[in-house]
XYZ file of C-alpha atoms in Angstrom:
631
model
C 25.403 -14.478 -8.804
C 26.523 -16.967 -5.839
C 25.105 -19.942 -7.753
C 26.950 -18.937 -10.763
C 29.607 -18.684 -9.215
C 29.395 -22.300 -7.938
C 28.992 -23.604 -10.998
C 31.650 -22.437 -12.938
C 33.923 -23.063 -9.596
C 32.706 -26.952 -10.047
C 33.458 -26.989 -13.317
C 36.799 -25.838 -13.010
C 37.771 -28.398 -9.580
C 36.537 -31.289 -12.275
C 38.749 -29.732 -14.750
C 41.719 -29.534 -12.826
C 41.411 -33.291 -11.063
C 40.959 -34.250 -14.464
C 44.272 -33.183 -15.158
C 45.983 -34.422 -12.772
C 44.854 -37.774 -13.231
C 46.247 -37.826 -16.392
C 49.593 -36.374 -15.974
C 49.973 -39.132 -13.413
C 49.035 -41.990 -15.737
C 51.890 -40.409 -18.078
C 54.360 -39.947 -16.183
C 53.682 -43.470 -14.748
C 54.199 -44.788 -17.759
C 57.214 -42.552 -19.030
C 58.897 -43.739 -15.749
C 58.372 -47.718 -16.718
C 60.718 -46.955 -19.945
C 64.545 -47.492 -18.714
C 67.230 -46.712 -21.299
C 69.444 -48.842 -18.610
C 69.407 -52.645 -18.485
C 69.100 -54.104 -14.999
C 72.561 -55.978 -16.080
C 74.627 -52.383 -15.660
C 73.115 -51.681 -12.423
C 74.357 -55.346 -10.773
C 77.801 -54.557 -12.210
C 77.433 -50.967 -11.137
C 76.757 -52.426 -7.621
C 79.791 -54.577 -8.327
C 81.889 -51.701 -8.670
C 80.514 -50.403 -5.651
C 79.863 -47.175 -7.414
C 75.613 -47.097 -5.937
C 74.967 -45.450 -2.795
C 71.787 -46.673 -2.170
C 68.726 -48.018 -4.627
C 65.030 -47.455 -4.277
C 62.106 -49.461 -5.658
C 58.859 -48.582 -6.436
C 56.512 -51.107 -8.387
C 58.549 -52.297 -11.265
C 61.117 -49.233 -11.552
C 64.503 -49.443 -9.849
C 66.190 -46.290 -9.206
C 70.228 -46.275 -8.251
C 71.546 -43.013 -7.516
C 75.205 -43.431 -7.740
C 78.111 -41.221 -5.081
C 78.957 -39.143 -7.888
C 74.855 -37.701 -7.247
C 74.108 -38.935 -10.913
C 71.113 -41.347 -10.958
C 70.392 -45.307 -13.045
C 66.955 -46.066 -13.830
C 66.123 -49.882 -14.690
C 63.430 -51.916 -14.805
C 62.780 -55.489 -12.676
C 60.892 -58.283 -13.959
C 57.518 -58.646 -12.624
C 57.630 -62.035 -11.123
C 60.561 -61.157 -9.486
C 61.492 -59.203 -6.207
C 64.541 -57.000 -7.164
C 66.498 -58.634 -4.344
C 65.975 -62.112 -6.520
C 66.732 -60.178 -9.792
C 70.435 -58.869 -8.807
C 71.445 -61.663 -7.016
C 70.736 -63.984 -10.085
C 72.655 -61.829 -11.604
C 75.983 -62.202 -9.149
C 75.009 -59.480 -6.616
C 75.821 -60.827 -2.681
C 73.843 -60.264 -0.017
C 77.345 -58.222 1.540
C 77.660 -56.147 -1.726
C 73.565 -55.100 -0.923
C 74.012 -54.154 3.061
C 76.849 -52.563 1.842
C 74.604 -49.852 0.363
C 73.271 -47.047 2.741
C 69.662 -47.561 1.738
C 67.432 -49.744 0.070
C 63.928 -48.624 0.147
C 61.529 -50.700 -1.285
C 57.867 -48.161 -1.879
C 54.419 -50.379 -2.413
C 52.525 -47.537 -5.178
C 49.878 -50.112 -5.859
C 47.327 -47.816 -3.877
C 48.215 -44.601 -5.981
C 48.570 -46.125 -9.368
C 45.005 -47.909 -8.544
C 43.963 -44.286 -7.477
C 45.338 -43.134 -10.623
C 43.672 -45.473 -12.748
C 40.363 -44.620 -10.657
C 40.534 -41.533 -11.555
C 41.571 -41.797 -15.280
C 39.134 -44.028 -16.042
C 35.902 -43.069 -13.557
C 36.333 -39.185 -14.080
C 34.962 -39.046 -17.524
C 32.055 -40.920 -16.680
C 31.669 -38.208 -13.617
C 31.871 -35.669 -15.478
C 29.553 -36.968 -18.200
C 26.899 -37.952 -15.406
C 27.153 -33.965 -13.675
C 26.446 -32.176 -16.899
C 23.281 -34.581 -17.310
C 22.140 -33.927 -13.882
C 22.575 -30.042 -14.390
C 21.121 -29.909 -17.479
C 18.250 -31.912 -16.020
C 17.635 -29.597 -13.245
C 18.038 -26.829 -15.453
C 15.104 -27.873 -17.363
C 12.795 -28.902 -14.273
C 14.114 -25.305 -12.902
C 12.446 -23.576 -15.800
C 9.453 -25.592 -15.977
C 9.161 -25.125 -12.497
C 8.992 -21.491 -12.931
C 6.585 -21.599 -16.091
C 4.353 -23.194 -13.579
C 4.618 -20.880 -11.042
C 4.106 -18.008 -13.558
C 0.234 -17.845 -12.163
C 1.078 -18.211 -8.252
C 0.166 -14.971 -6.673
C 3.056 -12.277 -5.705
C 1.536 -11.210 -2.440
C 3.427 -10.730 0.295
C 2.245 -12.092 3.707
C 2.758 -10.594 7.012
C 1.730 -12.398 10.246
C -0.042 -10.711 13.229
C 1.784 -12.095 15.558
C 3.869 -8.942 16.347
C 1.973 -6.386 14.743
C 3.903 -3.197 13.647
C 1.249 -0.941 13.012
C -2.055 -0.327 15.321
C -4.460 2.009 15.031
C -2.300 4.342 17.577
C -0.120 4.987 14.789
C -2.589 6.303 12.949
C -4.280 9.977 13.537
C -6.127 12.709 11.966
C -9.095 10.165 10.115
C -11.038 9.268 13.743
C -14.089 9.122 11.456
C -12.604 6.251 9.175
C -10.806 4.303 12.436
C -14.287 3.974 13.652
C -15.890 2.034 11.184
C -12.889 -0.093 10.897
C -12.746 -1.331 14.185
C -16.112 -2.995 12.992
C -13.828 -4.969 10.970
C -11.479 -5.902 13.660
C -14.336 -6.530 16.120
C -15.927 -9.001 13.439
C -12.370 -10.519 12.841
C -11.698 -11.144 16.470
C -15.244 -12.005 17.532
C -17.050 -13.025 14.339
C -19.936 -15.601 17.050
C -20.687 -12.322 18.517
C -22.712 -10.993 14.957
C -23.462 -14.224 13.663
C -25.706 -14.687 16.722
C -27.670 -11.597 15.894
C -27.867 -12.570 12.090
C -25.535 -10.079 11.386
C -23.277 -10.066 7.718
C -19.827 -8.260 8.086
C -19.172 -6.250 4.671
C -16.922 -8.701 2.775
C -15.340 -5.778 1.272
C -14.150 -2.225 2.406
C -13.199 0.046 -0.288
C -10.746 2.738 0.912
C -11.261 6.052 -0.771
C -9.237 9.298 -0.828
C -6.288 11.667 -2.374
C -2.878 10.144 -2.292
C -1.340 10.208 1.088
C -3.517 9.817 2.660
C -3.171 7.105 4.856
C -5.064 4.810 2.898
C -2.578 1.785 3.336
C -0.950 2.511 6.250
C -5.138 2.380 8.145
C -5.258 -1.459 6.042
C -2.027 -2.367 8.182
C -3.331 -0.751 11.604
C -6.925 -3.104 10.860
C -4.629 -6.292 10.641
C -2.207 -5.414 13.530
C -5.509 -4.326 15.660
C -6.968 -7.535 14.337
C -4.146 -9.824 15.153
C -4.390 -11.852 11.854
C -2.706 -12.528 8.559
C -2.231 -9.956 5.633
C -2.083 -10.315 2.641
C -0.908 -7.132 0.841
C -0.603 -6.779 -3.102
C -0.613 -3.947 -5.650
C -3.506 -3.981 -8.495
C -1.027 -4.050 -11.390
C 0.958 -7.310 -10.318
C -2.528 -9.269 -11.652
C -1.560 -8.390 -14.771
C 0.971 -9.784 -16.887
C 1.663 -9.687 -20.907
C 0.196 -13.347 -20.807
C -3.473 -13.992 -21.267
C -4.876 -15.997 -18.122
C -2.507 -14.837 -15.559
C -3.840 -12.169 -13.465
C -7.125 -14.478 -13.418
C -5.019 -17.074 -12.115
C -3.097 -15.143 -9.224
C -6.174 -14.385 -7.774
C -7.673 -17.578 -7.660
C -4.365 -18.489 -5.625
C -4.476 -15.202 -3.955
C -7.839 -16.481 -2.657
C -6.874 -20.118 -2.371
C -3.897 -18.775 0.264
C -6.360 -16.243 2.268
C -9.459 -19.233 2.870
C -6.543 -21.497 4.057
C -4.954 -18.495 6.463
C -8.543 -17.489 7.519
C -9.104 -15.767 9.397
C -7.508 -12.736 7.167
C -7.264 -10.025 5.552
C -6.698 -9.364 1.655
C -5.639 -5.646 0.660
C -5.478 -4.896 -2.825
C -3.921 -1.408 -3.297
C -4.642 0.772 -6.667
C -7.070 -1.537 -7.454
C -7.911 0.964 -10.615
C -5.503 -0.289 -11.971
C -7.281 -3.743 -12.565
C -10.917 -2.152 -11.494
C -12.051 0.335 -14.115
C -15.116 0.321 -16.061
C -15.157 -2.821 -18.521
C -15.418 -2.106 -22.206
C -13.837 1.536 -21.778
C -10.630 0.482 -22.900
C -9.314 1.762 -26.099
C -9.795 -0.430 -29.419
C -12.950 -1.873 -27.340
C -11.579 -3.613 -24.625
C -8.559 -4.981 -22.603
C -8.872 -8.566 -22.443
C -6.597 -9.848 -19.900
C -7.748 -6.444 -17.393
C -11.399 -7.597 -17.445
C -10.499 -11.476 -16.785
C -8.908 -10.587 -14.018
C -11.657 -8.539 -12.963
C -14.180 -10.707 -13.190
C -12.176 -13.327 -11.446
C -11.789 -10.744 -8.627
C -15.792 -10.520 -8.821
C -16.518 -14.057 -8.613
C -14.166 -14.969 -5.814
C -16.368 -12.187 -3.905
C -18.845 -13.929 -4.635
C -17.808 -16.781 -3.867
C -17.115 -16.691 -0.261
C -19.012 -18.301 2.442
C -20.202 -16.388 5.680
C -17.942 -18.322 7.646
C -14.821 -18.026 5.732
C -13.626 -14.561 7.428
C -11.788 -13.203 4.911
C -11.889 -9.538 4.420
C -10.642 -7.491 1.088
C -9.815 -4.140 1.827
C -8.929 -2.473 -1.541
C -7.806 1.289 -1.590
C -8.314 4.091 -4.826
C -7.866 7.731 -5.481
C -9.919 7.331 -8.047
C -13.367 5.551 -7.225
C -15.472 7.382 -10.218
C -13.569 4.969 -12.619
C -14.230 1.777 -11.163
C -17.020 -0.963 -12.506
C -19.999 -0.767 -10.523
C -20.221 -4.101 -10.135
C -17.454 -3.472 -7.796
C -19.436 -1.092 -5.549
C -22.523 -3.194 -5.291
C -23.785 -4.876 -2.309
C -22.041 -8.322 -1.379
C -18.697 -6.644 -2.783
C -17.635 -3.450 -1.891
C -20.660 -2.650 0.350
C -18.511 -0.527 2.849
C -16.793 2.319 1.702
C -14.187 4.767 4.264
C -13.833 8.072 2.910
C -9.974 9.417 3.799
C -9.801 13.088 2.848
C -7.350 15.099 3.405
C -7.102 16.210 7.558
C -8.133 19.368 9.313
C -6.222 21.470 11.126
C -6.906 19.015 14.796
C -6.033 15.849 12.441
C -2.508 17.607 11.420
C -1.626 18.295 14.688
C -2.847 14.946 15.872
C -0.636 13.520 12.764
C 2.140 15.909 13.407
C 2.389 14.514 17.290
C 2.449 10.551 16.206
C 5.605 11.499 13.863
C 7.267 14.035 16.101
C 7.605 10.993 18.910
C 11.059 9.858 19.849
C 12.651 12.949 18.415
C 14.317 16.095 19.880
C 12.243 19.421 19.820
C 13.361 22.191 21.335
C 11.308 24.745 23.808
C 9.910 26.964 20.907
C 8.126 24.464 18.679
C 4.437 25.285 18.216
C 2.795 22.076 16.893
C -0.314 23.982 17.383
C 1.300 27.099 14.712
C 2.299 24.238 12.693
C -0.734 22.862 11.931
C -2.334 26.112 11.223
C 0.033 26.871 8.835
C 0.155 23.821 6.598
C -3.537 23.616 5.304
C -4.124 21.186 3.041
C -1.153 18.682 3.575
C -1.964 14.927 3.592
C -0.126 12.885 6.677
C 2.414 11.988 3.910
C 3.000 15.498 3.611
C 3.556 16.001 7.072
C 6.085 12.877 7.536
C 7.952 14.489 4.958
C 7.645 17.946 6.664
C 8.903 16.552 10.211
C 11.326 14.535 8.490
C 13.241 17.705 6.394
C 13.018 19.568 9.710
C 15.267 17.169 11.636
C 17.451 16.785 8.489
C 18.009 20.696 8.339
C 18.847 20.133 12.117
C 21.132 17.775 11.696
C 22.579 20.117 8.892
C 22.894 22.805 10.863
C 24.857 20.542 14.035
C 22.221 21.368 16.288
C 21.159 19.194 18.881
C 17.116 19.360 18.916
C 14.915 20.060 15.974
C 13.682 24.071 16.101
C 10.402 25.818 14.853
C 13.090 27.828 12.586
C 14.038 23.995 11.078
C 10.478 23.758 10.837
C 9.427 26.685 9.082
C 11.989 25.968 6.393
C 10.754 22.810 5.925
C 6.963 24.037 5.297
C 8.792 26.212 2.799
C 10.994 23.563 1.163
C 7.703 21.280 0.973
C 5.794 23.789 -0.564
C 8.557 25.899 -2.958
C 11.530 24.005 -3.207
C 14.722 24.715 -1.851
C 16.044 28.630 -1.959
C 18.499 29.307 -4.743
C 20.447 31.766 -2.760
C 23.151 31.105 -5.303
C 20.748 33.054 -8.535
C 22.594 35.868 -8.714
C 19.932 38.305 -10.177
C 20.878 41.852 -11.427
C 20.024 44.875 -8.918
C 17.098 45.777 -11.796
C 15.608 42.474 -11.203
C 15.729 42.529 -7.284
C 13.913 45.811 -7.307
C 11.743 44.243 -9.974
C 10.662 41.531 -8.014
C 11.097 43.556 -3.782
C 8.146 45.430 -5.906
C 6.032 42.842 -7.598
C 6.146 41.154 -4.062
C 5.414 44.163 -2.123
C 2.557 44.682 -4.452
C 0.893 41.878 -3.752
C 1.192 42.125 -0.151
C -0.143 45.478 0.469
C -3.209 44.653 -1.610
C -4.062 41.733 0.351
C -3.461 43.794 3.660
C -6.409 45.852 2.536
C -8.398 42.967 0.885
C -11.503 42.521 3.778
C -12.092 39.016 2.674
C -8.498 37.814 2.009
C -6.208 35.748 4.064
C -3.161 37.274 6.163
C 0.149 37.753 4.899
C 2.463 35.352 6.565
C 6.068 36.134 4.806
C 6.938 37.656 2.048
C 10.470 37.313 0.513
C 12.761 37.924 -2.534
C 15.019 35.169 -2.165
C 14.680 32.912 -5.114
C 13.119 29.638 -4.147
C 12.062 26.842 -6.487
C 11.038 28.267 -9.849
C 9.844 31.103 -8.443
C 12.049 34.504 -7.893
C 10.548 35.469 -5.170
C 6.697 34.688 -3.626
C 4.471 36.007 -0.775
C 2.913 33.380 1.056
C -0.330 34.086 2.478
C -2.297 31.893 5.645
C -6.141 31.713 6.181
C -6.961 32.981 9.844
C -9.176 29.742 9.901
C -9.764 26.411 8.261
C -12.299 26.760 5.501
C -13.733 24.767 2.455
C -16.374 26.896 1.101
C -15.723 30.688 -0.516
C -17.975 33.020 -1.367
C -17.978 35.813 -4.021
C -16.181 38.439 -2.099
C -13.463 35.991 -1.144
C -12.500 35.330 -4.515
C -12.797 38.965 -5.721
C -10.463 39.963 -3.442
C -8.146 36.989 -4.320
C -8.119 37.887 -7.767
C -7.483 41.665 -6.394
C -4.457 40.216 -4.646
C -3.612 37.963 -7.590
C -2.522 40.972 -9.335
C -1.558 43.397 -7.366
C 2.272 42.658 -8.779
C 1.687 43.220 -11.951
C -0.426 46.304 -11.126
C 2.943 47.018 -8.882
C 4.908 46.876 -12.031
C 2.820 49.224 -14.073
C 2.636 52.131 -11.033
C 6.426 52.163 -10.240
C 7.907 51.474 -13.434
C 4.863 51.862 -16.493
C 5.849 48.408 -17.814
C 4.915 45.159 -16.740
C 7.063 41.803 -16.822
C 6.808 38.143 -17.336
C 6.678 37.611 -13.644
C 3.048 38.036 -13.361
C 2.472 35.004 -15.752
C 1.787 32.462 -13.078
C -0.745 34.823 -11.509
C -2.416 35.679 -14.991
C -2.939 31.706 -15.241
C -4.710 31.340 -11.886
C -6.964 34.567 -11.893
C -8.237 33.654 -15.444
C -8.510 29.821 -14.372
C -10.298 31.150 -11.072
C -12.470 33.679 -13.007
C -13.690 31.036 -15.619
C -14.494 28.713 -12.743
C -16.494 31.197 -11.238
C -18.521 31.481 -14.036
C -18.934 28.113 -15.795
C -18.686 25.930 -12.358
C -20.041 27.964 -9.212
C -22.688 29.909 -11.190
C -21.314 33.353 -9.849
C -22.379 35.314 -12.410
C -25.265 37.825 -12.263
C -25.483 38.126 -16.552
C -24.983 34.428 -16.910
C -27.129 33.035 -13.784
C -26.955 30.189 -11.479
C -25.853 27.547 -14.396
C -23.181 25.398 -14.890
C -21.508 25.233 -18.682
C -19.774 22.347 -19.933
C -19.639 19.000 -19.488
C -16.177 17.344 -18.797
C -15.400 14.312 -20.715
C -12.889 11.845 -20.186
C -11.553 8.269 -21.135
C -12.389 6.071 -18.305
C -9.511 4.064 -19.456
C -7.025 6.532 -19.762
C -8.451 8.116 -16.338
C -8.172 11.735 -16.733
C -9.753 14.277 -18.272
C -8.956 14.959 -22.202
C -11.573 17.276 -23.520
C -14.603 19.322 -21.967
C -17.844 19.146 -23.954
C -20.081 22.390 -25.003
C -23.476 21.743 -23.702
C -24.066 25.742 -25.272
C -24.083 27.951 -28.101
C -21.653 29.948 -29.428
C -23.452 33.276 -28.386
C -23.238 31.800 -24.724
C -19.403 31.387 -25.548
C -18.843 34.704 -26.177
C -20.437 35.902 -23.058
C -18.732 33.504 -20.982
C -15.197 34.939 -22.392
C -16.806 38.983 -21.670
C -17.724 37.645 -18.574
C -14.553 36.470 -17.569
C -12.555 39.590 -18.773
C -14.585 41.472 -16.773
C -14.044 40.061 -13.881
C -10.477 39.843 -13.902
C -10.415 44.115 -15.472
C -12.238 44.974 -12.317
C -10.025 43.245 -10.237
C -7.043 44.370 -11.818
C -8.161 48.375 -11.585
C -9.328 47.223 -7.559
C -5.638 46.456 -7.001
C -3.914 49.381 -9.241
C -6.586 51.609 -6.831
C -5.520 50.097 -3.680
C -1.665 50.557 -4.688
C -2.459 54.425 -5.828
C -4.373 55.062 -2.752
C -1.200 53.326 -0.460
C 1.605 54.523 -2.628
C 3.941 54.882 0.494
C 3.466 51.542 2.095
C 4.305 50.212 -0.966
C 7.259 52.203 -1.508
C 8.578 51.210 2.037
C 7.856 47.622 1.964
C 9.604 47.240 -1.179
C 12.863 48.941 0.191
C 12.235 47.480 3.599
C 12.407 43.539 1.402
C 15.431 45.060 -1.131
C 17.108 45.472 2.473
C 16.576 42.407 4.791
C 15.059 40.289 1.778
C 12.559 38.655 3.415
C 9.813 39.970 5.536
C 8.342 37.843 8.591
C 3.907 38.779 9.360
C 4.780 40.736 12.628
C 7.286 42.742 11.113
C 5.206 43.315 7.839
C 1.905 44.504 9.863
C 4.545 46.590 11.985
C 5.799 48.679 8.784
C 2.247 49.270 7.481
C 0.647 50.017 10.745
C 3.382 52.788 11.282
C 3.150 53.735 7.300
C -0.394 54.198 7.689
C 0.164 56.610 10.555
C 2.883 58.617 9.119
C 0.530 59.437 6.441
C -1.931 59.994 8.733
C 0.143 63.180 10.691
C 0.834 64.061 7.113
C -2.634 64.771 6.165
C -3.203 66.486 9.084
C -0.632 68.876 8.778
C -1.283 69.624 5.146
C -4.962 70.362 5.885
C -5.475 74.208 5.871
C -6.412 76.224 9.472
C -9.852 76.376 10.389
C -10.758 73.098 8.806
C -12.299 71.826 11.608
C -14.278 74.725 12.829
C -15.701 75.011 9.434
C -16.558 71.480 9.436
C -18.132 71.732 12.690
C -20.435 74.914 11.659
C -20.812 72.863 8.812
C -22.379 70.325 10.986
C -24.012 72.355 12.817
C -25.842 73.438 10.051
C-alpha cells in the first residue's frame, strides 16, 4: 500500500510541475503583447502623469498616480533608457519618477523554457523506467516461485531449551543425542559412529512435537530451518521438488543445522494411494525429499527432524534406514508429566495459597501440554475477570470445566419440569456409580447447563490407568445408564437426554465384542477389518471378514450386554431409592454438587435407612436369629 501510494504521489508532483511550466510560458507570452505603443508612454512621461516604470525583459510597465497601469513593449536592441530618450524623454523628466526598476528574468524564463521543453521527455523516460522494473519485478518473482518458504531462526539467542519442555523425559533423552552429535560431531566420528540423519517425531496433536524440534536447536546452538509439509506444494508442476532442493541447498551452506518439516503427511503418504491413481506433483516432491536424504554426506551435519500424528500413512521408504532411522514417540503425559508441564507454564504468574498442582494433575487425565497451556491460561483470564489479584484453584477448576464442557449457559432458562428432569437423570447416574466396585469416583455433579449438555456428572479415576478389564466396563455401562434408568423409576418415561449415553454404551459394548474379544459366546476374536483411503487419511468403511450368521450374533451379543447393564442400574436405583431421591432435591437446591459433599449425603442416606430397618424389624428378631444359629 506505501509503494502505491508513492507512485501515484509521483505521478501527480510530475503532473502538477508540468503545469506550471506551462502556465508560465503563457502568460510569458500573453505579457509580451502591449495594446500600448511605447510612443504614449514617453508622452505620458511628458505629462508627468507616471509615477514610476518597471522593466522586466522586453515588457515595460508604467503605473500611472491615478493607480491605473501602461503596458508597452521596448525594442530588443535597445535599453529602455535609450528607447524613451530617442523619443524626447530627459534624463530630469526620468529621476523625476519615484522608481525605475529594471528586473533581469532571463534565469526564470530559461527555467521556464527548461521545464517546458525537458519535462515531457522526463516524464516519457519515468514511465519507461517503471514499466521496465515492473516487468523485471514480475519476472523476478516467477523466478523465485521455486525458492523455499522456510523460515530461519539463528541459535544465537535461543528461545526455547529443553527446560521449557516437560512431561516427555523419555523423548528429551534421545534427543540430546542429536544435540551432542551437533555440538561434538569428532567425538562419534572417531568411534565410527553414524548420527540418524533423520528423526521422525510421532504423537497426538499437542503434543509437544514442535515445540521439542525448537528446544533440540536452542540446546544445539545452531540454525533452524522450520517449514510446514504443505508449503512444497503448489498448483504448479515442479515446484515443491524445487523448494526442497533449495531448502537443502540453504541447510548444507548453514551447516551445521537443523531442517524440521512439520505435517510432513501432508507431502509423505503412501505413493500411488491417491485418488484417480496418483498425485503427481505430491510424489515429486517426495521423492525429491528422498533423494536429498540420500544425498547427504557424513560430514554435512544436517539433521531433518519431521513431526506426524499420523505415521501409519506415510511411504515406507520414509521410515527406512538412512532416512528416518530414529523415531521419538510423544504420547500424551501421565499424571507426573502434567504436573511437570503444569509447573513450566504456571512460572512468572500469581497463584494463590490454595492451588494444588498436584489435584490438578490428577484431575485432568488425558490432556496434551497444549491442553494444559490452555487450561493455565483460562484460569488467569477468569482471574483477571473476576479483579482478583492471584490466580485461585476455584479459577482453576472452572477452567478444567470450560476445557472440557464449554462455558455454563447460566442464562438457559429451562422450565421447573426440565430441572427436575435433568437434578434426576444426573442424580441417577451418580448414585449408580457410587455403588459400581470397579467404577471411578464421582467428582461433581451439576445441573447447570454447560456446553451442549444440560447438565453432566463428571467422574475422576482414583489412579492413572490405560488398560480395563471386563468388570470395569460393565460397571461403566451400569453407570452409563443409570439416567435413563432414573427417568423410567421416578417418572415411567424416559427422555432424549439419555441419547449421548445410548451412543457410547452401544459404541463401548460393540467394541467389547468385535475389538477386545470380551465375549464368552463369541471368543477371543477380533471381527472386522477397518479400511481406509491412505490418501484421504481416515477411516471410510470397515470390512466384514464374517458371515452373516456371525453378524447376527454380534448384534444379540451386544444387546445383551447393554440389557444387563441397564436392569444392573434400574436394580441399584430400586435398591437406593432414597439416596436418589435426596440427591436429586439436594442438586434442584444448590445445583451443583462438589465429591465431599456428595459422599457426605449418601453416607448419611445410607445410615438413615439403616436405623430405619432396624426399627421396622419385628421384636425378638435377633434372639431368634441367634437360636437360629445356634442350631
Amino acid at each position: 500500500m506505501n509503494s502505491k501510494f508513492l507512485r501515484s504521489g509521483l505521478f501527480w508532483l510530475l503532473i502538477i510541475v508540468i503545469g506550471i511550466a506551462v502556465f508560465m510560458n503563457f502568460g510569458t507570452a500573453r505579457s509580451t503583447q502591449s495594446p500600448d505603443s511605447i510612443q504614449q508612454l514617453a508622452l505620458e512621461i511628458k505629462a508627468g502623469r507616471i509615477r514610476d516604470i518597471t522593466v522586466r525583459g522586453d515588457t515595460i510597465t508604467a503605473e500611472r498616480y491615478d493607480g491605473t497601469r501602461l503596458i508597452t513593449r521596448k525594442g530588443s536592441n535597445v535599453t529602455a533608457v535609450e528607447a524613451l530618450k530617442n523619443l524626447g524623454v530627459t534624463e530630469e523628466e526620468l529621476q523625476s519618477l519615484e522608481a525605475f526598476i529594471v528586473q533581469d528574468d532571463s534565469q526564470l524564463r530559461g527555467l521556464g523554457f527548461l521545464l517546458s521543453s525537458a519535462l515531457p521527455l522526463l516524464l516519457f523516460g519515468g514511465l519507461l523506467i517503471f514499466m521496465l522494473r515492473q516487468a523485471q519485478g514480475s519476472n523476478n518473482q516467477a523466478m523465485s516461485f521455486g525458492k523455499s518458504r522456510a523460515r530461519m531462526f539463528t541459535g544465537d539467542k535461543p528461545t526455547v531449551t529443553f527446560n521449557d519442555v516437560a512431561g516427555a523425559d523419555e523423548a528429551k533423552e534421545e534427543l540430546k543425542e542429536v544435540v551432542e552429535f551437533l555440538r561434538e560431531p569428532s567425538k562419534f566420528a572417531a568411534l565410527g559412529a553414524r548420527i540418524p540423519k533423520g528423526v521422525l517425531m510421532v504423537g497426538p496433536p499437542g503434543t509437544g512435537k514442535t515445540l521439542m524440534a525448537r528446544a533440540v536447536a536452542g540446546e544445539a546452538g545452531v540454525p533452524f530451518f522450520s517449514i510446514s509439509g504443505s508449503e512444497f506444494v503448489e498448483m504448479f508442476v515442479g515446484v515443491g521438488a524445487s523448494r526442497v532442493r533449495d531448502l537443502f541447498e540453504q541447510a548444507k551452506r548453514n551447516s551445521p543445522c537443523i531442517i524440521f518439516i512439520d505435517e510432513i503427511d501432508a507431502v509423505g503418504r503412501q505413493r500411488g494411494a491417491g485418488l484417480g491413481g496418483s498425485h503427481d506433483e505430491r510424489e515429486q516432491t517426495l521423492n525429491q525429499i528422498l533423494v536429498e536424504m540420500d544425498g547427504f554426506d557424513t560430514d554435512t551435519n544436517v539433521i531433518v527432524i519431521a513431526a506426524t500424528n499420523r505415521p501409519d500413512i506415510l511411504d515406507p521408504a520414509l521410515l527406512r534406514p538412512g532416512r528416518f532411522d530414529r523415531r521419538v514417540v510423544l504420547d500424551r503425559p501421565d499424571v507426573r508429566g502434567r504436573r511437570a508441564i503444569l509447573g513450566v507454564h504456571v512460572r512468572g504468574k500469581p497463584l494463590a495459597s490454595d492451588v494444588d498442582l498436584d489435584a490438578i494433575a490428577r484431575g485432568t487425565p488425558g490432556f496434551t501440554g497444549a491442553d494444559l497451556e490452555n487450561l493455565v491460561n483460562e484460569a488467569a483470564i477468569l482471574a483477571a475477570r473476576r479483579k482478583k489479584r492471584v490466580i485461585g484453584m476455584a479459577e482453576f477448576n472452572e477452567a478444567i470445566e470450560r476445557v472440557v464442557m464449554g462455558p455454563e449457559r447460566r442464562s438457559r432458562l429451562l422450565s421447573e419440569e426440565e430441572r427436575r428432569l435433568t437434578a434426576y437423570h444426573e442424580a441417577g447416574h451418580a448414585v449408580v456409580m457410587y455403588h459400581m466396585p470397579h467404577a471411578d469416583q464421582v467428582h461433581k455433579i451439576t445441573i447447570i447447563p454447560r456446553g451442549r449438555a444440560g447438565g453432566y456428572t463428571w467422574y475422576m479415576p482414583e489412579e492413572e490407568r490405560t488398560l480395563y478389564s471386563y468388570s470395569q466396563f460393565l460397571d461403566r455401562m451400569a453407570s452409563m445408564l443409570g439416567g435413563r434408568a432414573a427417568e423410567e423409576i421416578v417418572f415411567g418415561d424416559v427422555s432424549t437426554g439419555a441419547s449421548n449415553d445410548l451412543k457410547q454404551v452401544t459404541e463401548l459394548a460393540r467394541a467389547m465384542v468385535t475389538r477386545y474379544g470380551m465375549s464368552e459366546r463369541l471368543g477371543p476374536l477380533q471381527y472386522g477389518e477397518r479400511e481406509e483411503m491412505v490418501f484421504l487419511g481416515r477411516e471410510i468403511t470397515e470390512h466384514r471378514n464374517y458371515s452373516e450368521k456371525v453378524a447376527r450374533e454380534i448384534d444379540a451379543e451386544v444387546k445383551r450386554l447393554v440389557t444387563e447393564a441397564y436392569e444392573r442400574a434400574l436394580q441399584v436405583l430400586r435398591e437406593h431409592r432414597d439416596q436418589l431421591e435426596a440427591v436429586a432435591q439436594r442438586l434442584l437446591e444448590v445445583e451443583t454438587l462438589e465429591r465431599e459433599e456428595f459422599e457426605e449425603l449418601m453416607v448419611r442416606t445410607s445410615m438413615t435407612d439403616l436405623a430405619l430397618d432396624e426399627e421396622e424389624a419385628p421384636q425378638g428378631s435377633d434372639e431368634e436369629a441367634q437360636e437360629d444359629a445356634e442350631a
